[in-house]
Coordinates of C-alpha atoms in Angstrom, one line a residue:
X1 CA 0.0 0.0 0.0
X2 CA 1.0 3.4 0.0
X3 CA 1.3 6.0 2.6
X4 CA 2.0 10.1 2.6
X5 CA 5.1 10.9 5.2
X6 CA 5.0 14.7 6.6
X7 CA 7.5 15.6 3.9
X8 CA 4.9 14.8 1.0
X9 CA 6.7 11.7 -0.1
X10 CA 5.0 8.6 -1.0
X11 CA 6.5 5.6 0.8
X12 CA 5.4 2.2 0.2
X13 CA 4.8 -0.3 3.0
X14 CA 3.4 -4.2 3.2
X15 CA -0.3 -4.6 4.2
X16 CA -1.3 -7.6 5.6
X17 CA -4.8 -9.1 4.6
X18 CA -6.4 -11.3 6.7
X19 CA -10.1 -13.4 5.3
X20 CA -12.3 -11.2 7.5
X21 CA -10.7 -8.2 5.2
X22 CA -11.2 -9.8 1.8
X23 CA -15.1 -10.8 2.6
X24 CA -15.5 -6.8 3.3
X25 CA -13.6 -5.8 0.1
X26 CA -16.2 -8.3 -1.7
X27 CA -19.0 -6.9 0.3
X28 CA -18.7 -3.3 -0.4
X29 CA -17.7 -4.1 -4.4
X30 CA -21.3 -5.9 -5.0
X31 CA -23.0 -3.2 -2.7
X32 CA -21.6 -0.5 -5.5
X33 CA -22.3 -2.4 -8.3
X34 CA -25.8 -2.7 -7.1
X35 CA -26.1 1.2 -7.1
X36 CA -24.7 1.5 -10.3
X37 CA -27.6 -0.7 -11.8
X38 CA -29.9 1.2 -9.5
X39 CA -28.8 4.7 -10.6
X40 CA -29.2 3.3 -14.1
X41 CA -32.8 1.7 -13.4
X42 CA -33.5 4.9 -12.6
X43 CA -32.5 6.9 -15.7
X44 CA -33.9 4.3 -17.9
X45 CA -36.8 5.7 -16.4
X46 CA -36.3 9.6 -16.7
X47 CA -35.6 9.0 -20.1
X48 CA -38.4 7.1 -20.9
X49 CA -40.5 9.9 -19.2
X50 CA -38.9 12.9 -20.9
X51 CA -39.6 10.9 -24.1
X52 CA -43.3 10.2 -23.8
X53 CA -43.5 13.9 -22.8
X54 CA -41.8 15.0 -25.7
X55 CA -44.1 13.5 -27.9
X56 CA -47.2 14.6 -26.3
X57 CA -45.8 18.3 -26.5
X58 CA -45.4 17.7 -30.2
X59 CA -48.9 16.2 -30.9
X60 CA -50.5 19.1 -29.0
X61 CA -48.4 21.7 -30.7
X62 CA -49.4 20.0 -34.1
X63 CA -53.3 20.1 -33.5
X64 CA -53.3 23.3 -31.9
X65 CA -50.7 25.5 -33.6
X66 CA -49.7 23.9 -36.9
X67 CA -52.9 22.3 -38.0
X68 CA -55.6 24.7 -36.0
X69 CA -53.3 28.2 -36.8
X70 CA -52.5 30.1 -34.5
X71 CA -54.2 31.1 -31.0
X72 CA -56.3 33.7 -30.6
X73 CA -55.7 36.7 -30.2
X74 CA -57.5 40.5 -29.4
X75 CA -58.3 42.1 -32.5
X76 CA -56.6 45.2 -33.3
X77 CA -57.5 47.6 -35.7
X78 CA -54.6 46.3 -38.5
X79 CA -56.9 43.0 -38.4
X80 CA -60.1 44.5 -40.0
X81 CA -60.0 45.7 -43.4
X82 CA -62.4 47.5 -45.4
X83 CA -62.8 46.6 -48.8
X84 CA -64.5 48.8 -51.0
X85 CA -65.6 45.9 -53.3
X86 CA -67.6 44.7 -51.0
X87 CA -69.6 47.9 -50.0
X88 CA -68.0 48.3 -46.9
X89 CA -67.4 44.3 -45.5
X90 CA -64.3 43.7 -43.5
X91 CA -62.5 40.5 -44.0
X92 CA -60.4 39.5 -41.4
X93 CA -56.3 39.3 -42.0
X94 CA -56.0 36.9 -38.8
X95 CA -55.2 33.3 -39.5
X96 CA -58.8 31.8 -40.9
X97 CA -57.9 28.5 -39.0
X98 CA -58.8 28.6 -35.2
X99 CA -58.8 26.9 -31.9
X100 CA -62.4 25.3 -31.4
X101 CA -61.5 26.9 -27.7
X102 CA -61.6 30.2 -29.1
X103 CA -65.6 30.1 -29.9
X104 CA -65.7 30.7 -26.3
X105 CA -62.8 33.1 -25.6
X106 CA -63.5 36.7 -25.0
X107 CA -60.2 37.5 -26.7
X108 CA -61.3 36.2 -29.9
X109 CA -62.3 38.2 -33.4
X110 CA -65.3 36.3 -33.5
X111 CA -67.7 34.5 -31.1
X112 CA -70.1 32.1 -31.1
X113 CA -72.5 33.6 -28.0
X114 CA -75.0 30.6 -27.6
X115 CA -77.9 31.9 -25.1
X116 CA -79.0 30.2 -22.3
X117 CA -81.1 27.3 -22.2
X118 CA -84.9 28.5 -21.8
X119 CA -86.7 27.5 -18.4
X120 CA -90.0 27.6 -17.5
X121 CA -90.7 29.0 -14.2
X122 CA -92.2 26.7 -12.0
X123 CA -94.0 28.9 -10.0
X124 CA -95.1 31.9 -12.1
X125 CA -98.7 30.9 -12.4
X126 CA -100.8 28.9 -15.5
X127 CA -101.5 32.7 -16.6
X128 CA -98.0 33.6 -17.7
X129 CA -98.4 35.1 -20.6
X130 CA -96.1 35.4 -23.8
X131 CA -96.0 38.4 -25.8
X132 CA -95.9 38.5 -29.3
X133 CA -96.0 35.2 -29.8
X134 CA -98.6 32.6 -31.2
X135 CA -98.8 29.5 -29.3
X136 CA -99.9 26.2 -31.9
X137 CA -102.4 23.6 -31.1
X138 CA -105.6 21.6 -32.1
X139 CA -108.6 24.1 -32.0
X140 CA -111.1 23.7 -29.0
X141 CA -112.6 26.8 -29.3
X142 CA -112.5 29.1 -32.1
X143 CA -111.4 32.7 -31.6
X144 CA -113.6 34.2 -34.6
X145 CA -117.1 33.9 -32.0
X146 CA -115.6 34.1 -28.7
X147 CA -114.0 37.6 -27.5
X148 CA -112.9 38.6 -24.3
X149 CA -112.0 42.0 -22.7
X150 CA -108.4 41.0 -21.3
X151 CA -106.0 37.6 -21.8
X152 CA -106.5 37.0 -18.0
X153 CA -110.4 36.3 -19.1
X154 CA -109.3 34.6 -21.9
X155 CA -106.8 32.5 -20.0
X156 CA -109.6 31.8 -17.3
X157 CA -112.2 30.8 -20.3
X158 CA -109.3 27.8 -20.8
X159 CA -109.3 27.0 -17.5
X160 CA -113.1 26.3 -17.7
X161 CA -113.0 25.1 -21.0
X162 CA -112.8 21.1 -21.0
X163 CA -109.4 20.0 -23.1
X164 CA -108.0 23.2 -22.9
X165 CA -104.4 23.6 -22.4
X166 CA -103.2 26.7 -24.8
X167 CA -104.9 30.1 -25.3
X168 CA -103.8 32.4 -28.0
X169 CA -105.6 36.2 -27.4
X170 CA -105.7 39.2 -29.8
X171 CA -103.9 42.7 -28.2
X172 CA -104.1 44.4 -31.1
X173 CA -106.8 47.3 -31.2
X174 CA -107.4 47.4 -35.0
X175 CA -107.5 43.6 -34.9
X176 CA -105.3 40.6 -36.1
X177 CA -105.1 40.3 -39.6
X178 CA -109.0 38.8 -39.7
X179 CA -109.9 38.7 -36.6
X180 CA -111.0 41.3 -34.1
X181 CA -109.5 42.5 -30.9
X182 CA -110.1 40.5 -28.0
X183 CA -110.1 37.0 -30.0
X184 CA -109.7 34.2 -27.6
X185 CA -108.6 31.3 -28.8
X186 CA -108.6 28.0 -26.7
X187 CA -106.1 25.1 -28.4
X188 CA -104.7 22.1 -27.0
X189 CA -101.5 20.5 -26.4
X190 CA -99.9 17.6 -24.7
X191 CA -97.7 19.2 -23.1
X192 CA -98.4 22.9 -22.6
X193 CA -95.7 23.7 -21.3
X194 CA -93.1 23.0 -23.9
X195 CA -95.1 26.3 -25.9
X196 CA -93.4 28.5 -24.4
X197 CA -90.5 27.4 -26.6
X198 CA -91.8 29.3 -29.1
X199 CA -90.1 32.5 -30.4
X200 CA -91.1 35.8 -29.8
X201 CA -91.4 37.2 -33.2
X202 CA -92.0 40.6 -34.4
X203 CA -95.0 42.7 -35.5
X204 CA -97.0 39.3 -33.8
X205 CA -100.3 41.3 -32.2
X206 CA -101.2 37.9 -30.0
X207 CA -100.5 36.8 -26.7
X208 CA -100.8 33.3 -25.7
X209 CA -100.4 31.4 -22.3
X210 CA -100.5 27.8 -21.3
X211 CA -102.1 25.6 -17.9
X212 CA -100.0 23.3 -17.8
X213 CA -98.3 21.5 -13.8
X214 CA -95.5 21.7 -12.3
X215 CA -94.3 17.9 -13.2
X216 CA -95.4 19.4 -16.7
X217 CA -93.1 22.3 -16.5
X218 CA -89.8 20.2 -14.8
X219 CA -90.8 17.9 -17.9
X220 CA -90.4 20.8 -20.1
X221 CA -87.5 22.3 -18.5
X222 CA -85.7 18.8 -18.8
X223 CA -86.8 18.7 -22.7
X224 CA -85.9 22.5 -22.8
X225 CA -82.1 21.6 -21.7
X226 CA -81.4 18.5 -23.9
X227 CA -82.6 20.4 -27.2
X228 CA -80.1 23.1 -25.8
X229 CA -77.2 21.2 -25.4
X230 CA -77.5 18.8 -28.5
X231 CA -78.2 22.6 -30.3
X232 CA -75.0 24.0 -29.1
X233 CA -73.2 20.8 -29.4
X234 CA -74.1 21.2 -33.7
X235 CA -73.4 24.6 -33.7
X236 CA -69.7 24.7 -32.6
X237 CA -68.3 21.4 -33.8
X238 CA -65.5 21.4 -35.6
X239 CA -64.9 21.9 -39.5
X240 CA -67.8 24.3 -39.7
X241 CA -67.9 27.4 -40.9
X242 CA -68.5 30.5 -39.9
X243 CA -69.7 32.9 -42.5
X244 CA -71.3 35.8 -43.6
X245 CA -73.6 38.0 -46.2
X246 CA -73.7 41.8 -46.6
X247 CA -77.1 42.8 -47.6
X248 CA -78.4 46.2 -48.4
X249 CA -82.0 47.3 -48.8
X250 CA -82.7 49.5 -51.6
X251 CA -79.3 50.2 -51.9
X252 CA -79.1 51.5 -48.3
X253 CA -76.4 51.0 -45.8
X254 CA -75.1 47.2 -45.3
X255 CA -76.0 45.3 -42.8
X256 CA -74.1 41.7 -42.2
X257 CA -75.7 38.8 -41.5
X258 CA -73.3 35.9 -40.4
X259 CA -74.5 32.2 -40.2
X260 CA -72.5 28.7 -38.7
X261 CA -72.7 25.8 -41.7
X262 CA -73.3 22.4 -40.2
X263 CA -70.1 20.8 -42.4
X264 CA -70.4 17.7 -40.6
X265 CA -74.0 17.0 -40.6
X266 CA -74.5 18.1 -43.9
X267 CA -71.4 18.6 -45.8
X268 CA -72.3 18.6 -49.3
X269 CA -74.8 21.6 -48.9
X270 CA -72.3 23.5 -46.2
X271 CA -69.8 23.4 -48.9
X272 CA -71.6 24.8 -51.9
X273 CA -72.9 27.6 -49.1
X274 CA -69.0 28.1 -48.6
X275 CA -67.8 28.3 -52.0
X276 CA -70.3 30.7 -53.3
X277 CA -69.5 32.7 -50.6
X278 CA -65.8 33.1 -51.7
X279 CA -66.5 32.5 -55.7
X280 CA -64.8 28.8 -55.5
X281 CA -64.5 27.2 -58.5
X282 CA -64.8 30.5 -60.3
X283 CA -65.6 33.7 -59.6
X284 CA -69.3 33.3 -61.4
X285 CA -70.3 31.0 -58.4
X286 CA -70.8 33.9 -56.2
X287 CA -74.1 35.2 -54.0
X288 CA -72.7 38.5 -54.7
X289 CA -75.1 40.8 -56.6
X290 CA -78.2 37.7 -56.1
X291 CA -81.7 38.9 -54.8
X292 CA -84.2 37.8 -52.2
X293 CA -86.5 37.2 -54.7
X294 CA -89.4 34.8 -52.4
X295 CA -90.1 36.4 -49.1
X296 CA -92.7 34.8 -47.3
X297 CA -93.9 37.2 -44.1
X298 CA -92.8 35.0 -41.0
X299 CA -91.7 32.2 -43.0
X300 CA -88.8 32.1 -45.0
X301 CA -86.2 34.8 -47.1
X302 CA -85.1 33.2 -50.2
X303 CA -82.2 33.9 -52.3
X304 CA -80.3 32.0 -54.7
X305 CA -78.3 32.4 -58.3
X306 CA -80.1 31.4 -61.7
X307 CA -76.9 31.6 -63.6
X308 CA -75.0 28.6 -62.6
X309 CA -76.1 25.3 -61.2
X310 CA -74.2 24.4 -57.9
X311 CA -70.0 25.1 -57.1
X312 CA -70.0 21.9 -55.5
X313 CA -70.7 20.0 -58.5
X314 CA -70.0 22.7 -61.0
X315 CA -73.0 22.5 -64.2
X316 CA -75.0 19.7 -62.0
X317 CA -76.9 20.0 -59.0
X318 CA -76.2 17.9 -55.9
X319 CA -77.9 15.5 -53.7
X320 CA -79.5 15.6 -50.4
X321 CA -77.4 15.0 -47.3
X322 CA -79.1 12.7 -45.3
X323 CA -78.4 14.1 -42.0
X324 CA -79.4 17.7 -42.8
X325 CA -82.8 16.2 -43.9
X326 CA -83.1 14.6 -40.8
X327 CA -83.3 17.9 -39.3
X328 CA -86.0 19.9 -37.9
X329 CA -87.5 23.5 -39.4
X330 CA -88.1 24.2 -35.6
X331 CA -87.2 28.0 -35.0
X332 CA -86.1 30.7 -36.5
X333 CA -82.8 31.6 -38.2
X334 CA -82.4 27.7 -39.9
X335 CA -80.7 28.0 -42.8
X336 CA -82.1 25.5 -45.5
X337 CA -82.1 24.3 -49.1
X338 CA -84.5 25.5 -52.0
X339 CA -85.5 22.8 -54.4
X340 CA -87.4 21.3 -57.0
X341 CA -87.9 18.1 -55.6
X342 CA -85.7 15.2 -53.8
X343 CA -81.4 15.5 -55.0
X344 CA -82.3 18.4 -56.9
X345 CA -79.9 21.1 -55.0
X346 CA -78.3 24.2 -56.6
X347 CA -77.7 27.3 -55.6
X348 CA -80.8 29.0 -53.6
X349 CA -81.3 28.6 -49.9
X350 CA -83.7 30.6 -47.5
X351 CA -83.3 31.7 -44.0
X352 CA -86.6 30.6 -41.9
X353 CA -88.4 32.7 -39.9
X354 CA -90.5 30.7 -38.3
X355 CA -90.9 27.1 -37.5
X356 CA -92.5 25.4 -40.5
X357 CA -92.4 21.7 -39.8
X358 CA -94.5 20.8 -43.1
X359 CA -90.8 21.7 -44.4
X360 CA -89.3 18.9 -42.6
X361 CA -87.9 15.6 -44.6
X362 CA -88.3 17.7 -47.9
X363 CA -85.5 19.9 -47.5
X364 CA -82.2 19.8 -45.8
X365 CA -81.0 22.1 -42.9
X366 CA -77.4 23.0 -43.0
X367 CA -76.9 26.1 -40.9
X368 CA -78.4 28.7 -39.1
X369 CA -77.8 32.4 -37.8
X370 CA -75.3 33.4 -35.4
X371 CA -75.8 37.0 -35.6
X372 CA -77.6 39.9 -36.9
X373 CA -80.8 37.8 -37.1
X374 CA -82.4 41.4 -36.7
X375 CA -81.5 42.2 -40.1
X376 CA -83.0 38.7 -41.5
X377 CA -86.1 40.1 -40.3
X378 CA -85.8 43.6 -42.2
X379 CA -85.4 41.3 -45.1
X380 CA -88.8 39.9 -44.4
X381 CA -90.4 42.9 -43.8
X382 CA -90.5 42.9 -47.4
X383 CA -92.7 40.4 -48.2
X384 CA -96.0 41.2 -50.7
X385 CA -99.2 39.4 -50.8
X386 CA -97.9 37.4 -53.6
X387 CA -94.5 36.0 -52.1
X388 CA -92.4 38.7 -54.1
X389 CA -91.0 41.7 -52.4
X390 CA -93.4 44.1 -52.5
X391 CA -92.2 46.7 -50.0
X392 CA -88.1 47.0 -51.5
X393 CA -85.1 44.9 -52.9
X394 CA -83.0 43.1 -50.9
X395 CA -79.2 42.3 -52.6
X396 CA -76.4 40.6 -51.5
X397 CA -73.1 43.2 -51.8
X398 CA -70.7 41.0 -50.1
X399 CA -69.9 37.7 -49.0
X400 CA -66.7 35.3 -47.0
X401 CA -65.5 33.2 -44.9
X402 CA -65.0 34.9 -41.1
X403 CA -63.1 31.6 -39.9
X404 CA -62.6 27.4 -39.9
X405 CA -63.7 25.7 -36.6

C-alpha cells in the first residue's frame, strides 16, 4: 500500500490481509455495483418519461398550432380591413384557421354567443303570458265567435273550458289580420308547457299562455335543456364554418348577417354555401349581386343564383345530405335548401323565420344564424301578398369566410 510521510513523499509499506478483510472488500464491491444498476434503473426511467412527454408536447403543438393556426388573439384595428368591393365588409387578415377553444374566448375576433337554455318558471302561475308570440295547437274553441275583454279572461275561459291547455288572445286594437281585438282562442296540447319554446317574433299582435303543472313544466325544463345542449353541441363542432352575407335594402347602408354551416351533418350543402361565398371554383359561383326574390312574411327569405347550377358540382346539381334532412324546421334563423324536388340542390337557400315543420324531410338544414338575425327580419319585412318583395329589394353586396372551426 502506500502512505503520505510529513514531507509529502510517497512511501510504500506491506499490508497484511487477513479473510475477514477480503469478505468486506467483496461486500462493499457488489454493494456499489448494485447502485450503479440502480442509478441506471432509474435513468432508464427519466428518459423514458422525458420521451413520452416530448411526444405529447409535439402532438398538442401539431393540432393546436400547426394544423388549427394560430391562438387567438385580441383584434386590433390592422386585423379589420375595409374593402371597397364589397360595400363596406371587412374581411379579417388573422389566420382563418382557429382553436375550437376560441368560440368561447372573449379574446377572440369572432364569437359564437349561444344563449342560455330556456326555463320555464315553476312557479309563475298557469297565466303567464307570452307576448308577441302565437302559441300552436288543435282548436277547441275558435277565436272568430268568442271575445274577451283581457288575456287574463281569456286564460280563465281555458281554464273552464274542458281540453283546454293553450290560449292564443288578440292585443291588437285594430284587430289581427281577420280577426277582431279580443279574440280568444282555446287550443290544446300535450304538453303545454313546452309552448313557451316558441319564439317571440316581431309585428306578432297575439299573446298566448298555457295551464300546464309543475311535473309538466320540470318535464319541459328537462326537454328545454337536452334540445339546448345537442343545439350547441351542432353549432360549434369542428370543420364548420363561420360565414357571412352583406345585404343592403334599396341600396341603403349594409348590414351583415353571419350564419355557422353544419359541415359535418351536412357537408355537401355546407360546402356549396361556402364556395359561393368566396367564388370557388370560379368567380361566377358567387351570391354577390343575387336577390331575395321569395319572401314569405314570417316564414322564410329566399335567395339564390339562376346563372349557374351548384360550385359543389359545377353545371349539375347535388344531392340531399341525409343528416341535414333529418333535421327539424323548428325556429327561426335555420338556414335551408331550395329545391325542386328530392337530389335536386343548386344554388338558392332561404333563412326561416319561423318554425315550418311541413318543411321537414323535404329539404335539408345546413346552418343557421349566429348574428344579426335582426336584419333577416328587415329582409322579411318585405314580403307582398304574392310572395315577391313588394315593399323594397334586398341584394347581396358581399360575401366570405370569417373563420374554420
Amino acid at each position: 500500500g502506500k502512505h503520505t510521510t510529513r514531507d509529502g513523499h510517497f512511501t510504500t509499506r506491506r499490508v497484511s490481509t487477513s479473510s475477514s478483510s477480503l469478505a468486506l472488500s467483496a461486500h462493499e464491491s457488489m454493494a456499489r455495483q448494485y447502485d450503479r444498476r440502480h442509478d441506471a434503473r432509474w435513468l432508464i426511467r427519466f428518459i423514458r418519461v422525458a420521451t413520452v412527454c416530448g411526444i405529447l408536447t409535439s402532438v398538442w403543438y401539431f393540432t393546436h398550432v400547426v394544423r388549427l393556426g394560430h391562438p387567438p388573439r385580441r383584434a386590433s384595428a390592422s386585423s379589420i380591413v375595409f374593402d371597397d368591393s364589397t360595400l363596406g365588409g371587412h374581411r379579417d387578415e388573422s389566420p382563418r384557421m382557429r382553436p375550437r377553444s376560441a368560440l368561447m374566448d372573449a379574446t377572440s375576433t369572432h364569437m359564437l354567443k349561444s344563449p342560455p337554455p330556456f326555463q320555464l318558471d315553476v312557479g309563475q302561475g298557469t297565466c303567464a303570458q307570452s307576448v308577441a308570440s302565437e302559441f300552436a295547437g288543435d282548436v277547441v274553441k275558435w277565436g272568430s265567435n268568442h271575445i274577451t275583454s283581457t288575456a287574463a279572461e281569456c286564460c280563465a275561459a281555458c281554464g273552464n273550458t274542458e281540453r283546454c291547455t293553450v290560449w292564443v288572445w288578440c292585443s291588437e286594437r285594430g284587430g289581427c289580420g281577420s280577426e277582431k281585438f279580443g279574440a280568444c282562442w282555446l287550443k290544446r296540447q300535450a304538453n303545454a308547457a313546452l309552448a313557451y319554446e316558441m319564439p317571440i317574433l316581431p309585428r306578432v299582435p297575439w299573446i298566448s299562455g298555457a295551464l300546464y303543472t309543475t311535473e309538466e313544466a320540470i318535464e319541459a325544463n328537462s326537454i328545454f335543456q337536452a334540445r339546448f345542449s345537442e343545439r350547441k353541441a351542432r353549432r360549434e363542432a369542428r370543420g364548420n364554418h363561420l360565414v357571412y352575407l352583406d345585404v343592403s335594402i334599396d341600396n341603403a347602408a349594409v348590414k351583415r348577417i353571419e350564419f355557422i354551416l353544419y359541415s359535418t351533418i351536412s357537408p355537401l350543402a355546407a360546402e356549396n354555401f361556402r364556395r359561393m361565398c368566396v367564388g370557388e371554383p370560379e368567380a361566377k359561383y358567387t351570391w354577390v349581386g343575387a336577390t331575395f326574390y321569395r319572401i314569405l312574411d314570417k316564414f322564410i327569405d329566399q335567395s339564390g343564383v339562376n346563372s349557374v347550377q351548384s360550385a359543389v358540382h359545377p353545371g349539375a346539381s347535388f344531392d340531399d345530405d341525409k343528416g341535414g334532412l333529418q333535421l327539424k324546421h323548428d325556429r327561426v334563423g335555420l338556414l335551408s335548401l331550395a329545391n325542386s324536388g328530392p337530389n335536386t340542390n343548386t344554388g338558392h337557400f332561404s333563412i326561416v323565420m319561423a318554425p315550418a315543420p311541413h318543411l321537414d324531410g323535404k329539404y335539408v338544414v345546413f346552418g343557421e344564424v349566429v348574428s344579426g338575425i335582426e336584419h333577416a327580419w328587415d329582409i322579411n319585412a318585405l314580403a307582398g301578398a304574392s310572395g315577391s318583395p313588394s315593399r323594397g329589394v334586398a341584394t347581396i353586396t358581399g360575401a366570405g369566410v370569417l373563420e374554420t372551426l
